[in-house]
């Protein structure tokens, strides 16, 4: 890590196979901090968050708060009942089921949070277009990732 560079706080949505790959990558990167993992199963998300030394939450809406910072920033609240130790969310990685992607992207666009999402962005072409239009209007990056295994076939 270069001196004077602050780590970027990333929230991971989803903890399936690819979500765990992203969690590993984020925690190993010298400029990133895995701020929280969001998932639908309280026990599972808590176990995985503990494994990666971060916090777990059951919804993105639970952890994002916009009123206390500028339009281009959000806060994460480590404990629901406490607003101590609030931290800025610099980016979101979406590795949840595809059906959830458009709503998460819309929420991030509303909060001006950059997004990396797994493929596909959405099921329907109109939804995909809307997501990219919202990101463009919010002036945030929306990046759709994919992976390819190279083999000697």
Short mmCIF file of C-alpha atoms in Angstrom, two decimals:
data_model
loop_
_atom_site.label_atom_id
_atom_site.label_comp_id
_atom_site.label_asym_id
_atom_site.label_seq_id
_atom_site.Cartn_x
_atom_site.Cartn_y
_atom_site.Cartn_z
CA UNK A 1 0.00 0.00 0.00
CA UNK A 2 1.30 3.41 -0.92
CA UNK A 3 1.74 5.90 1.89
CA UNK A 4 -1.12 8.35 2.28
CA UNK A 5 -3.63 6.40 0.20
CA UNK A 6 -6.83 5.68 2.01
CA UNK A 7 -8.49 2.31 1.45
CA UNK A 8 -11.75 2.27 -0.49
CA UNK A 9 -14.72 0.77 1.36
CA UNK A 10 -16.60 -1.88 -0.61
CA UNK A 11 -19.90 -3.59 0.24
CA UNK A 12 -20.42 -7.08 -1.21
CA UNK A 13 -23.98 -8.15 -2.04
CA UNK A 14 -24.23 -11.94 -2.14
CA UNK A 15 -22.10 -14.73 -0.76
CA UNK A 16 -22.50 -17.58 -3.23
CA UNK A 17 -19.58 -19.11 -5.12
CA UNK A 18 -18.69 -15.96 -7.07
CA UNK A 19 -19.43 -13.75 -4.07
CA UNK A 20 -16.82 -15.63 -2.07
CA UNK A 21 -14.33 -15.15 -4.92
CA UNK A 22 -15.00 -11.41 -4.78
CA UNK A 23 -14.69 -11.39 -0.97
CA UNK A 24 -11.26 -13.03 -1.26
CA UNK A 25 -10.16 -10.57 -3.95
CA UNK A 26 -11.36 -7.54 -2.02
CA UNK A 27 -9.72 -8.60 1.24
CA UNK A 28 -6.40 -9.33 -0.49
CA UNK A 29 -6.29 -6.03 -2.39
CA UNK A 30 -4.10 -3.47 -0.59
CA UNK A 31 -6.37 -0.51 -1.47
CA UNK A 32 -9.72 -2.10 -0.64
CA UNK A 33 -11.58 -2.70 2.61
CA UNK A 34 -14.49 -5.17 2.70
CA UNK A 35 -16.86 -3.05 4.75
CA UNK A 36 -19.79 -5.47 4.85
CA UNK A 37 -21.34 -8.55 3.24
CA UNK A 38 -25.07 -8.48 2.56
CA UNK A 39 -27.12 -11.64 2.27
CA UNK A 40 -30.57 -13.04 3.01
CA UNK A 41 -29.65 -15.76 5.53
CA UNK A 42 -28.70 -14.20 8.85
CA UNK A 43 -26.71 -17.18 10.15
CA UNK A 44 -24.83 -17.74 6.89
CA UNK A 45 -24.03 -14.07 6.27
CA UNK A 46 -22.77 -13.74 9.87
CA UNK A 47 -20.49 -16.78 9.46
CA UNK A 48 -19.06 -15.52 6.17
CA UNK A 49 -18.65 -11.96 7.45
CA UNK A 50 -16.75 -13.30 10.46
CA UNK A 51 -14.51 -15.39 8.18
CA UNK A 52 -13.54 -12.26 6.22
CA UNK A 53 -13.27 -10.03 9.28
CA UNK A 54 -16.15 -7.77 8.36
CA UNK A 55 -19.82 -7.15 9.19
CA UNK A 56 -22.90 -8.84 7.85
CA UNK A 57 -26.29 -7.36 7.04
CA UNK A 58 -29.60 -8.65 5.72
CA UNK A 59 -30.27 -5.81 3.27
CA UNK A 60 -28.44 -3.02 1.50
CA UNK A 61 -31.15 -0.58 2.60
CA UNK A 62 -30.34 -1.46 6.22
CA UNK A 63 -26.78 -0.25 5.91
CA UNK A 64 -26.99 2.72 3.55
CA UNK A 65 -27.83 6.17 4.88
CA UNK A 66 -27.59 9.27 2.72
CA UNK A 67 -28.67 12.17 4.92
CA UNK A 68 -25.42 12.72 6.80
CA UNK A 69 -23.02 13.14 3.89
CA UNK A 70 -22.99 14.80 0.49
CA UNK A 71 -25.02 13.39 -2.40
CA UNK A 72 -22.02 11.46 -3.64
CA UNK A 73 -21.48 9.47 -0.47
CA UNK A 74 -23.26 7.06 1.82
CA UNK A 75 -22.67 5.67 5.25
CA UNK A 76 -22.64 2.21 6.63
CA UNK A 77 -23.80 1.64 10.18
CA UNK A 78 -21.91 -1.26 11.78
CA UNK A 79 -24.55 -1.78 14.46
CA UNK A 80 -28.19 -1.11 13.71
CA UNK A 81 -28.79 0.66 17.04
CA UNK A 82 -25.68 2.82 16.89
CA UNK A 83 -24.47 5.47 14.50
CA UNK A 84 -20.93 5.36 15.88
CA UNK A 85 -18.05 4.57 13.53
CA UNK A 86 -19.96 5.45 10.38
CA UNK A 87 -17.95 4.95 7.23
CA UNK A 88 -18.31 6.03 3.62
CA UNK A 89 -19.26 3.39 1.05
CA UNK A 90 -17.01 3.85 -1.99
CA UNK A 91 -18.34 0.99 -4.09
CA UNK A 92 -20.67 -1.99 -4.24
CA UNK A 93 -20.03 -5.41 -5.76
CA UNK A 94 -23.23 -7.22 -6.75
CA UNK A 95 -22.88 -11.00 -6.69
CA UNK A 96 -26.45 -11.79 -5.70
CA UNK A 97 -29.07 -13.54 -7.86
CA UNK A 98 -29.73 -11.76 -11.18
CA UNK A 99 -33.31 -10.92 -10.19
CA UNK A 100 -31.93 -8.57 -7.50
CA UNK A 101 -29.43 -6.71 -9.71
CA UNK A 102 -31.71 -3.95 -11.12
CA UNK A 103 -33.03 -2.90 -7.69
CA UNK A 104 -29.53 -2.82 -6.20
CA UNK A 105 -28.20 -0.85 -9.16
CA UNK A 106 -31.06 1.65 -8.89
CA UNK A 107 -30.41 2.13 -5.17
CA UNK A 108 -26.70 2.63 -5.78
CA UNK A 109 -27.41 5.12 -8.57
CA UNK A 110 -29.71 7.07 -6.24
CA UNK A 111 -26.87 7.18 -3.69
CA UNK A 112 -24.15 7.86 -6.32
CA UNK A 113 -22.23 4.72 -5.43
CA UNK A 114 -20.12 3.04 -8.16
CA UNK A 115 -21.19 -0.52 -8.98
CA UNK A 116 -19.51 -3.68 -10.22
CA UNK A 117 -22.13 -6.30 -11.00
CA UNK A 118 -21.89 -9.88 -12.07
CA UNK A 119 -23.44 -10.91 -15.36
CA UNK A 120 -26.08 -10.52 -16.47
CA UNK A 121 -26.98 -7.00 -15.36
CA UNK A 122 -30.66 -8.00 -15.62
CA UNK A 123 -32.89 -10.49 -17.42
CA UNK A 124 -34.64 -8.09 -19.79
CA UNK A 125 -33.01 -5.72 -22.30
CA UNK A 126 -35.19 -2.81 -21.10
CA UNK A 127 -34.01 -3.37 -17.53
CA UNK A 128 -30.39 -3.45 -18.65
CA UNK A 129 -30.80 -0.19 -20.57
CA UNK A 130 -32.50 1.46 -17.61
CA UNK A 131 -29.68 0.43 -15.26
CA UNK A 132 -27.03 1.92 -17.53
CA UNK A 133 -29.10 5.07 -18.07
CA UNK A 134 -29.48 5.55 -14.31
CA UNK A 135 -25.76 5.06 -13.78
CA UNK A 136 -25.01 7.55 -16.55
CA UNK A 137 -27.37 10.14 -15.03
CA UNK A 138 -25.79 9.60 -11.60
CA UNK A 139 -22.33 9.92 -13.18
CA UNK A 140 -21.16 6.66 -11.63
CA UNK A 141 -19.41 3.68 -13.18
CA UNK A 142 -21.55 0.59 -13.74
CA UNK A 143 -19.30 -2.28 -14.72
CA UNK A 144 -20.56 -5.73 -15.64
CA UNK A 145 -18.05 -8.47 -14.99
CA UNK A 146 -17.68 -11.83 -16.58
CA UNK A 147 -15.15 -14.57 -16.29
CA UNK A 148 -13.83 -16.92 -18.87
CA UNK A 149 -11.84 -20.04 -18.27
CA UNK A 150 -9.13 -20.53 -20.85
CA UNK A 151 -8.57 -24.15 -21.64
CA UNK A 152 -6.52 -26.15 -24.11
CA UNK A 153 -9.56 -27.53 -25.91
#
